[in-house]
GROMACS .gro file of C-alpha atoms in nm:
model
  378
    1UNK     CA    1   4.433   6.705   5.519
    2UNK     CA    2   4.339   7.073   5.458
    3UNK     CA    3   4.332   7.386   5.667
    4UNK     CA    4   3.962   7.352   5.745
    5UNK     CA    5   3.979   7.008   5.914
    6UNK     CA    6   3.931   7.001   6.289
    7UNK     CA    7   4.122   6.682   6.355
    8UNK     CA    8   4.293   6.385   6.200
    9UNK     CA    9   4.094   6.152   5.968
   10UNK     CA   10   3.968   5.825   6.114
   11UNK     CA   11   4.235   5.558   6.122
   12UNK     CA   12   4.262   5.209   6.262
   13UNK     CA   13   4.184   5.190   6.630
   14UNK     CA   14   3.983   5.508   6.638
   15UNK     CA   15   3.608   5.542   6.669
   16UNK     CA   16   3.504   5.882   6.534
   17UNK     CA   17   3.181   6.056   6.616
   18UNK     CA   18   2.869   5.914   6.469
   19UNK     CA   19   2.565   6.089   6.342
   20UNK     CA   20   2.401   6.035   6.679
   21UNK     CA   21   2.685   6.197   6.874
   22UNK     CA   22   3.020   6.102   7.010
   23UNK     CA   23   3.083   5.744   7.120
   24UNK     CA   24   3.153   5.723   7.488
   25UNK     CA   25   3.509   5.641   7.568
   26UNK     CA   26   3.648   5.751   7.236
   27UNK     CA   27   3.917   6.014   7.222
   28UNK     CA   28   3.781   6.324   7.055
   29UNK     CA   29   3.937   6.422   6.725
   30UNK     CA   30   3.864   6.790   6.774
   31UNK     CA   31   3.753   7.030   7.044
   32UNK     CA   32   3.539   6.846   7.297
   33UNK     CA   33   3.263   7.101   7.336
   34UNK     CA   34   2.932   7.174   7.176
   35UNK     CA   35   2.834   7.422   6.906
   36UNK     CA   36   2.798   7.703   7.158
   37UNK     CA   37   3.160   7.668   7.259
   38UNK     CA   38   3.268   7.606   6.902
   39UNK     CA   39   3.162   7.957   6.811
   40UNK     CA   40   3.414   8.095   7.056
   41UNK     CA   41   3.730   7.927   6.927
   42UNK     CA   42   3.898   7.912   6.592
   43UNK     CA   43   3.942   7.567   6.435
   44UNK     CA   44   4.284   7.419   6.510
   45UNK     CA   45   4.425   7.210   6.227
   46UNK     CA   46   4.641   6.913   6.319
   47UNK     CA   47   4.958   6.882   6.112
   48UNK     CA   48   5.126   6.546   6.187
   49UNK     CA   49   5.470   6.641   6.055
   50UNK     CA   50   5.503   6.976   6.233
   51UNK     CA   51   5.462   7.030   6.608
   52UNK     CA   52   5.133   7.206   6.674
   53UNK     CA   53   5.116   7.527   6.874
   54UNK     CA   54   5.052   7.453   7.234
   55UNK     CA   55   5.166   7.089   7.238
   56UNK     CA   56   5.393   6.821   7.095
   57UNK     CA   57   5.317   6.585   6.807
   58UNK     CA   58   5.280   6.214   6.885
   59UNK     CA   59   5.492   5.963   6.701
   60UNK     CA   60   5.195   5.727   6.679
   61UNK     CA   61   5.022   5.823   6.355
   62UNK     CA   62   4.721   5.611   6.450
   63UNK     CA   63   4.624   5.828   6.745
   64UNK     CA   64   4.494   6.181   6.705
   65UNK     CA   65   4.589   6.466   6.936
   66UNK     CA   66   4.304   6.663   7.084
   67UNK     CA   67   4.265   7.021   6.969
   68UNK     CA   68   4.068   7.134   7.279
   69UNK     CA   69   4.010   7.055   7.649
   70UNK     CA   70   3.922   6.705   7.759
   71UNK     CA   71   3.648   6.820   7.989
   72UNK     CA   72   3.366   7.062   7.930
   73UNK     CA   73   3.438   7.274   8.240
   74UNK     CA   74   3.795   7.356   8.137
   75UNK     CA   75   3.863   7.692   7.979
   76UNK     CA   76   3.996   7.648   7.626
   77UNK     CA   77   4.349   7.787   7.609
   78UNK     CA   78   4.406   8.077   7.374
   79UNK     CA   79   4.673   7.994   7.117
   80UNK     CA   80   4.964   8.237   7.151
   81UNK     CA   81   4.947   8.331   6.784
   82UNK     CA   82   4.568   8.385   6.773
   83UNK     CA   83   4.476   8.742   6.676
   84UNK     CA   84   4.188   8.910   6.861
   85UNK     CA   85   3.857   8.867   6.685
   86UNK     CA   86   3.691   9.166   6.528
   87UNK     CA   87   3.347   9.031   6.624
   88UNK     CA   88   3.205   9.245   6.905
   89UNK     CA   89   3.007   8.940   7.028
   90UNK     CA   90   3.321   8.737   7.084
   91UNK     CA   91   3.372   8.701   7.463
   92UNK     CA   92   3.746   8.637   7.415
   93UNK     CA   93   3.805   8.979   7.256
   94UNK     CA   94   3.999   9.206   7.494
   95UNK     CA   95   3.817   9.502   7.632
   96UNK     CA   96   3.903   9.823   7.454
   97UNK     CA   97   4.041  10.095   7.673
   98UNK     CA   98   3.836  10.405   7.737
   99UNK     CA   99   3.891  10.691   7.498
  100UNK     CA  100   4.175  10.910   7.621
  101UNK     CA  101   4.105  11.283   7.640
  102UNK     CA  102   4.281  11.491   7.377
  103UNK     CA  103   4.594  11.664   7.509
  104UNK     CA  104   4.553  12.028   7.589
  105UNK     CA  105   4.701  12.259   7.323
  106UNK     CA  106   5.043  12.385   7.419
  107UNK     CA  107   5.114  12.754   7.428
  108UNK     CA  108   5.378  12.894   7.197
  109UNK     CA  109   5.717  12.933   7.356
  110UNK     CA  110   5.981  13.188   7.275
  111UNK     CA  111   6.250  12.923   7.309
  112UNK     CA  112   6.462  13.139   7.544
  113UNK     CA  113   6.452  13.288   7.891
  114UNK     CA  114   6.255  13.598   7.796
  115UNK     CA  115   6.305  13.769   8.132
  116UNK     CA  116   6.683  13.729   8.117
  117UNK     CA  117   6.686  13.843   7.755
  118UNK     CA  118   6.494  14.161   7.838
  119UNK     CA  119   6.711  14.234   8.140
  120UNK     CA  120   7.035  14.191   7.946
  121UNK     CA  121   6.900  14.397   7.656
  122UNK     CA  122   6.803  14.685   7.885
  123UNK     CA  123   7.143  14.675   8.055
  124UNK     CA  124   7.328  14.685   7.724
  125UNK     CA  125   7.106  14.969   7.606
  126UNK     CA  126   7.185  15.178   7.913
  127UNK     CA  127   7.561  15.127   7.866
  128UNK     CA  128   7.545  15.211   7.495
  129UNK     CA  129   7.329  15.522   7.531
  130UNK     CA  130   7.530  15.651   7.826
  131UNK     CA  131   7.861  15.615   7.644
  132UNK     CA  132   7.713  15.749   7.320
  133UNK     CA  133   7.587  16.080   7.458
  134UNK     CA  134   7.844  16.142   7.731
  135UNK     CA  135   8.184  16.077   7.573
  136UNK     CA  136   8.217  15.963   7.214
  137UNK     CA  137   8.553  15.801   7.284
  138UNK     CA  138   8.383  15.578   7.541
  139UNK     CA  139   8.144  15.453   7.274
  140UNK     CA  140   8.440  15.374   7.048
  141UNK     CA  141   8.571  15.166   7.337
  142UNK     CA  142   8.237  14.981   7.356
  143UNK     CA  143   8.256  14.902   6.983
  144UNK     CA  144   8.616  14.780   7.019
  145UNK     CA  145   8.532  14.549   7.309
  146UNK     CA  146   8.234  14.404   7.120
  147UNK     CA  147   8.455  14.344   6.814
  148UNK     CA  148   8.729  14.166   7.010
  149UNK     CA  149   8.481  13.946   7.197
  150UNK     CA  150   8.299  13.864   6.872
  151UNK     CA  151   8.629  13.762   6.709
  152UNK     CA  152   8.710  13.541   7.005
  153UNK     CA  153   8.371  13.369   6.985
  154UNK     CA  154   8.393  13.310   6.610
  155UNK     CA  155   8.752  13.180   6.608
  156UNK     CA  156   8.680  12.957   6.909
  157UNK     CA  157   8.379  12.796   6.742
  158UNK     CA  158   8.573  12.747   6.416
  159UNK     CA  159   8.852  12.571   6.605
  160UNK     CA  160   8.614  12.354   6.808
  161UNK     CA  161   8.378  12.246   6.532
  162UNK     CA  162   8.587  12.258   6.212
  163UNK     CA  163   8.948  12.248   6.335
  164UNK     CA  164   9.005  12.584   6.162
  165UNK     CA  165   9.266  12.785   6.352
  166UNK     CA  166   9.225  13.146   6.247
  167UNK     CA  167   9.492  13.346   6.439
  168UNK     CA  168   9.317  13.550   6.706
  169UNK     CA  169   9.603  13.782   6.808
  170UNK     CA  170   9.647  13.965   6.474
  171UNK     CA  171   9.269  13.967   6.428
  172UNK     CA  172   9.206  14.128   6.767
  173UNK     CA  173   9.482  14.387   6.728
  174UNK     CA  174   9.389  14.462   6.367
  175UNK     CA  175   9.019  14.477   6.450
  176UNK     CA  176   9.072  14.733   6.725
  177UNK     CA  177   9.297  14.937   6.494
  178UNK     CA  178   9.036  14.918   6.221
  179UNK     CA  179   8.763  15.070   6.440
  180UNK     CA  180   8.990  15.351   6.562
  181UNK     CA  181   9.122  15.422   6.210
  182UNK     CA  182   8.767  15.444   6.073
  183UNK     CA  183   8.673  15.694   6.345
  184UNK     CA  184   8.987  15.906   6.300
  185UNK     CA  185   9.056  15.881   5.928
  186UNK     CA  186   8.724  15.776   5.779
  187UNK     CA  187   8.677  15.515   5.504
  188UNK     CA  188   9.037  15.542   5.382
  189UNK     CA  189   9.172  15.462   5.726
  190UNK     CA  190   8.935  15.166   5.760
  191UNK     CA  191   9.044  15.017   5.426
  192UNK     CA  192   9.413  15.055   5.505
  193UNK     CA  193   9.368  14.891   5.846
  194UNK     CA  194   9.174  14.607   5.684
  195UNK     CA  195   9.453  14.540   5.434
  196UNK     CA  196   9.721  14.545   5.706
  197UNK     CA  197   9.514  14.310   5.925
  198UNK     CA  198   9.480  14.059   5.640
  199UNK     CA  199   9.855  14.075   5.581
  200UNK     CA  200   9.922  14.022   5.951
  201UNK     CA  201   9.702  13.712   5.949
  202UNK     CA  202   9.898  13.565   5.656
  203UNK     CA  203  10.234  13.627   5.823
  204UNK     CA  204  10.128  13.514   6.172
  205UNK     CA  205  10.005  13.180   6.042
  206UNK     CA  206  10.346  13.114   5.881
  207UNK     CA  207  10.492  13.042   6.225
  208UNK     CA  208  10.300  12.713   6.235
  209UNK     CA  209  10.317  12.398   6.015
  210UNK     CA  210  10.182  12.441   5.660
  211UNK     CA  211   9.903  12.185   5.699
  212UNK     CA  212   9.573  12.371   5.692
  213UNK     CA  213   9.736  12.706   5.610
  214UNK     CA  214   9.494  12.797   5.333
  215UNK     CA  215   9.175  12.730   5.532
  216UNK     CA  216   9.314  12.906   5.840
  217UNK     CA  217   9.412  13.228   5.663
  218UNK     CA  218   9.093  13.226   5.456
  219UNK     CA  219   8.888  13.207   5.775
  220UNK     CA  220   9.103  13.480   5.929
  221UNK     CA  221   9.050  13.723   5.641
  222UNK     CA  222   8.678  13.645   5.644
  223UNK     CA  223   8.660  13.714   6.020
  224UNK     CA  224   8.846  14.044   5.975
  225UNK     CA  225   8.597  14.164   5.716
  226UNK     CA  226   8.286  14.021   5.881
  227UNK     CA  227   8.328  14.168   6.228
  228UNK     CA  228   8.568  14.464   6.267
  229UNK     CA  229   8.544  14.608   5.917
  230UNK     CA  230   8.163  14.615   5.915
  231UNK     CA  231   8.161  14.752   6.270
  232UNK     CA  232   8.385  15.037   6.154
  233UNK     CA  233   8.086  15.195   5.977
  234UNK     CA  234   7.924  15.255   6.317
  235UNK     CA  235   8.234  15.446   6.424
  236UNK     CA  236   8.222  15.648   6.102
  237UNK     CA  237   7.858  15.747   6.170
  238UNK     CA  238   7.974  15.897   6.494
  239UNK     CA  239   8.204  16.147   6.320
  240UNK     CA  240   7.914  16.359   6.190
  241UNK     CA  241   7.789  16.661   6.382
  242UNK     CA  242   7.473  16.471   6.473
  243UNK     CA  243   7.669  16.146   6.491
  244UNK     CA  244   7.521  16.033   6.822
  245UNK     CA  245   7.167  16.063   6.680
  246UNK     CA  246   7.269  15.877   6.365
  247UNK     CA  247   7.405  15.589   6.570
  248UNK     CA  248   7.093  15.592   6.787
  249UNK     CA  249   6.876  15.582   6.476
  250UNK     CA  250   7.076  15.287   6.347
  251UNK     CA  251   7.039  15.097   6.674
  252UNK     CA  252   6.669  15.180   6.715
  253UNK     CA  253   6.583  15.064   6.363
  254UNK     CA  254   6.774  14.737   6.402
  255UNK     CA  255   6.611  14.661   6.737
  256UNK     CA  256   6.262  14.761   6.618
  257UNK     CA  257   6.300  14.547   6.307
  258UNK     CA  258   6.399  14.246   6.516
  259UNK     CA  259   6.118  14.311   6.763
  260UNK     CA  260   5.858  14.344   6.487
  261UNK     CA  261   5.974  14.022   6.325
  262UNK     CA  262   5.956  13.839   6.657
  263UNK     CA  263   5.618  13.974   6.766
  264UNK     CA  264   5.435  13.930   6.436
  265UNK     CA  265   5.603  13.600   6.354
  266UNK     CA  266   5.530  13.453   6.696
  267UNK     CA  267   5.164  13.556   6.683
  268UNK     CA  268   5.074  13.511   6.318
  269UNK     CA  269   5.365  13.325   6.156
  270UNK     CA  270   5.263  13.017   5.955
  271UNK     CA  271   5.467  13.032   5.632
  272UNK     CA  272   5.837  12.955   5.670
  273UNK     CA  273   6.077  13.208   5.525
  274UNK     CA  274   6.389  12.992   5.493
  275UNK     CA  275   6.324  12.657   5.665
  276UNK     CA  276   6.660  12.506   5.566
  277UNK     CA  277   6.851  12.798   5.719
  278UNK     CA  278   6.639  12.925   6.009
  279UNK     CA  279   6.320  12.723   6.071
  280UNK     CA  280   6.185  12.978   6.319
  281UNK     CA  281   6.164  13.266   6.073
  282UNK     CA  282   5.840  13.326   5.884
  283UNK     CA  283   5.724  13.544   5.600
  284UNK     CA  284   5.474  13.708   5.830
  285UNK     CA  285   5.761  13.794   6.063
  286UNK     CA  286   5.949  13.955   5.775
  287UNK     CA  287   5.645  14.168   5.696
  288UNK     CA  288   5.628  14.267   6.061
  289UNK     CA  289   5.994  14.367   6.055
  290UNK     CA  290   5.940  14.581   5.746
  291UNK     CA  291   5.631  14.755   5.886
  292UNK     CA  292   5.783  14.827   6.228
  293UNK     CA  293   6.114  14.947   6.080
  294UNK     CA  294   5.950  15.176   5.824
  295UNK     CA  295   5.737  15.347   6.089
  296UNK     CA  296   6.036  15.385   6.321
  297UNK     CA  297   6.249  15.511   6.031
  298UNK     CA  298   5.999  15.780   5.939
  299UNK     CA  299   5.984  15.902   6.299
  300UNK     CA  300   6.361  15.898   6.346
  301UNK     CA  301   6.440  16.080   6.023
  302UNK     CA  302   6.174  16.341   6.093
  303UNK     CA  303   6.267  16.416   6.456
  304UNK     CA  304   6.624  16.299   6.518
  305UNK     CA  305   6.829  16.357   6.202
  306UNK     CA  306   6.915  16.710   6.092
  307UNK     CA  307   6.765  16.776   5.749
  308UNK     CA  308   6.590  16.439   5.734
  309UNK     CA  309   6.241  16.375   5.594
  310UNK     CA  310   5.981  16.116   5.681
  311UNK     CA  311   5.979  15.958   5.335
  312UNK     CA  312   6.353  15.903   5.363
  313UNK     CA  313   6.283  15.723   5.686
  314UNK     CA  314   6.045  15.489   5.507
  315UNK     CA  315   6.319  15.389   5.263
  316UNK     CA  316   6.571  15.365   5.543
  317UNK     CA  317   6.344  15.138   5.747
  318UNK     CA  318   6.280  14.913   5.448
  319UNK     CA  319   6.653  14.880   5.383
  320UNK     CA  320   6.726  14.807   5.751
  321UNK     CA  321   6.460  14.534   5.767
  322UNK     CA  322   6.610  14.367   5.457
  323UNK     CA  323   6.974  14.392   5.568
  324UNK     CA  324   6.901  14.285   5.926
  325UNK     CA  325   6.711  13.979   5.806
  326UNK     CA  326   6.985  13.884   5.563
  327UNK     CA  327   7.247  13.929   5.834
  328UNK     CA  328   7.050  13.707   6.070
  329UNK     CA  329   7.014  13.441   5.802
  330UNK     CA  330   7.384  13.469   5.719
  331UNK     CA  331   7.493  13.390   6.073
  332UNK     CA  332   7.232  13.116   6.091
  333UNK     CA  333   7.405  12.957   5.791
  334UNK     CA  334   7.737  12.974   5.976
  335UNK     CA  335   7.588  12.819   6.287
  336UNK     CA  336   7.415  12.544   6.087
  337UNK     CA  337   7.746  12.463   5.922
  338UNK     CA  338   7.916  12.451   6.260
  339UNK     CA  339   7.632  12.250   6.415
  340UNK     CA  340   7.566  12.491   6.703
  341UNK     CA  341   7.268  12.690   6.826
  342UNK     CA  342   7.448  12.995   6.967
  343UNK     CA  343   7.795  13.142   6.919
  344UNK     CA  344   7.846  13.171   7.293
  345UNK     CA  345   7.689  13.194   7.638
  346UNK     CA  346   7.812  13.534   7.752
  347UNK     CA  347   7.471  13.703   7.740
  348UNK     CA  348   7.195  13.511   7.926
  349UNK     CA  349   6.881  13.482   7.715
  350UNK     CA  350   7.067  13.592   7.401
  351UNK     CA  351   7.364  13.358   7.359
  352UNK     CA  352   7.692  13.525   7.270
  353UNK     CA  353   7.796  13.870   7.150
  354UNK     CA  354   7.784  13.748   6.790
  355UNK     CA  355   7.424  13.641   6.837
  356UNK     CA  356   7.343  14.010   6.894
  357UNK     CA  357   7.575  14.150   6.628
  358UNK     CA  358   7.445  13.924   6.350
  359UNK     CA  359   7.184  14.175   6.229
  360UNK     CA  360   7.375  14.489   6.331
  361UNK     CA  361   7.696  14.425   6.136
  362UNK     CA  362   7.553  14.411   5.781
  363UNK     CA  363   7.308  14.689   5.863
  364UNK     CA  364   7.580  14.937   5.964
  365UNK     CA  365   7.717  15.009   5.613
  366UNK     CA  366   7.363  15.030   5.472
  367UNK     CA  367   7.255  15.293   5.724
  368UNK     CA  368   7.583  15.485   5.691
  369UNK     CA  369   7.554  15.501   5.313
  370UNK     CA  370   7.184  15.603   5.305
  371UNK     CA  371   7.235  15.874   5.564
  372UNK     CA  372   7.527  16.013   5.363
  373UNK     CA  373   7.310  16.013   5.052
  374UNK     CA  374   7.008  16.169   5.227
  375UNK     CA  375   7.165  16.434   5.452
  376UNK     CA  376   7.538  16.429   5.378
  377UNK     CA  377   7.837  16.317   5.583
  378UNK     CA  378   7.863  16.631   5.799
   0.00000   0.00000   0.00000
């Protein structure tokens, strides 16, 4: 028997169909319907040794099982394994559903609560500007608080995600001393405070078991350099005669660079800048950061800095855009390694303090150095 047979071959006791039609009273060997119905159903082979789909196999090899309905008015059952026919004329083919309308294009989202972010940013700006131009010592206090909170966020995330226990107490005390020493004694004071803070971290960690000592003190020294030492350069800007305007220039350029990158990247960004580090950043956004920062730098150097020139502002803006972007990418690497999105939740719409300091910290020494080169340290 082959796959194309419709029923069992004639055997003893069976009268098959003749040329003139089926013999009355004989059991049909195949589907009991005419050619019109035969076009609507696939042939069903009968395999004696294997139970057929839709019924059992008789033990009597002399009798053939029917492959269709016994009566013409019965609806032929659809085998459960039968695939729908591709013939559009086939009445058993299921009706295709109506074409669904294409989904409406979604608008780009900023990914954060933009209203909260703007409100928090304006509030922080008011506090910074007020302390900067009223009492310089108050601004040093603002820097110190930001440093201590940033150290707390970083050490907390390291402990939670990597079981790295960088000692917070010597870091916080040393970080505050570093900022004050930089403001009072300049670069020499900052370096001395940095060295003493690193030593304090090594000694403090000795009070605990030696397991994990190396990774803990390494993270502690890194935290001391990354947050308070870099922030010390902001305090050193403030010591100049026009120190408040230098710090304002530094802050304006960093904010304008970030704003330009966001605005241009959100509107025109298509080419990823560093997809493995920060998938949201684009090359178009980097160009926007450079353009915005260079224009702002030229204006600030021309009108805010004593003895400054517009062309110096162009170079300053270019350097700020590069350092701010690298600083942002650097913290993104840290957060990817820790498996987190933000360093904290202290600032609604922004994340934590460290999520705002990421571009400011590496930019501070760049701006301090270029301003010293362009107009001196006085």
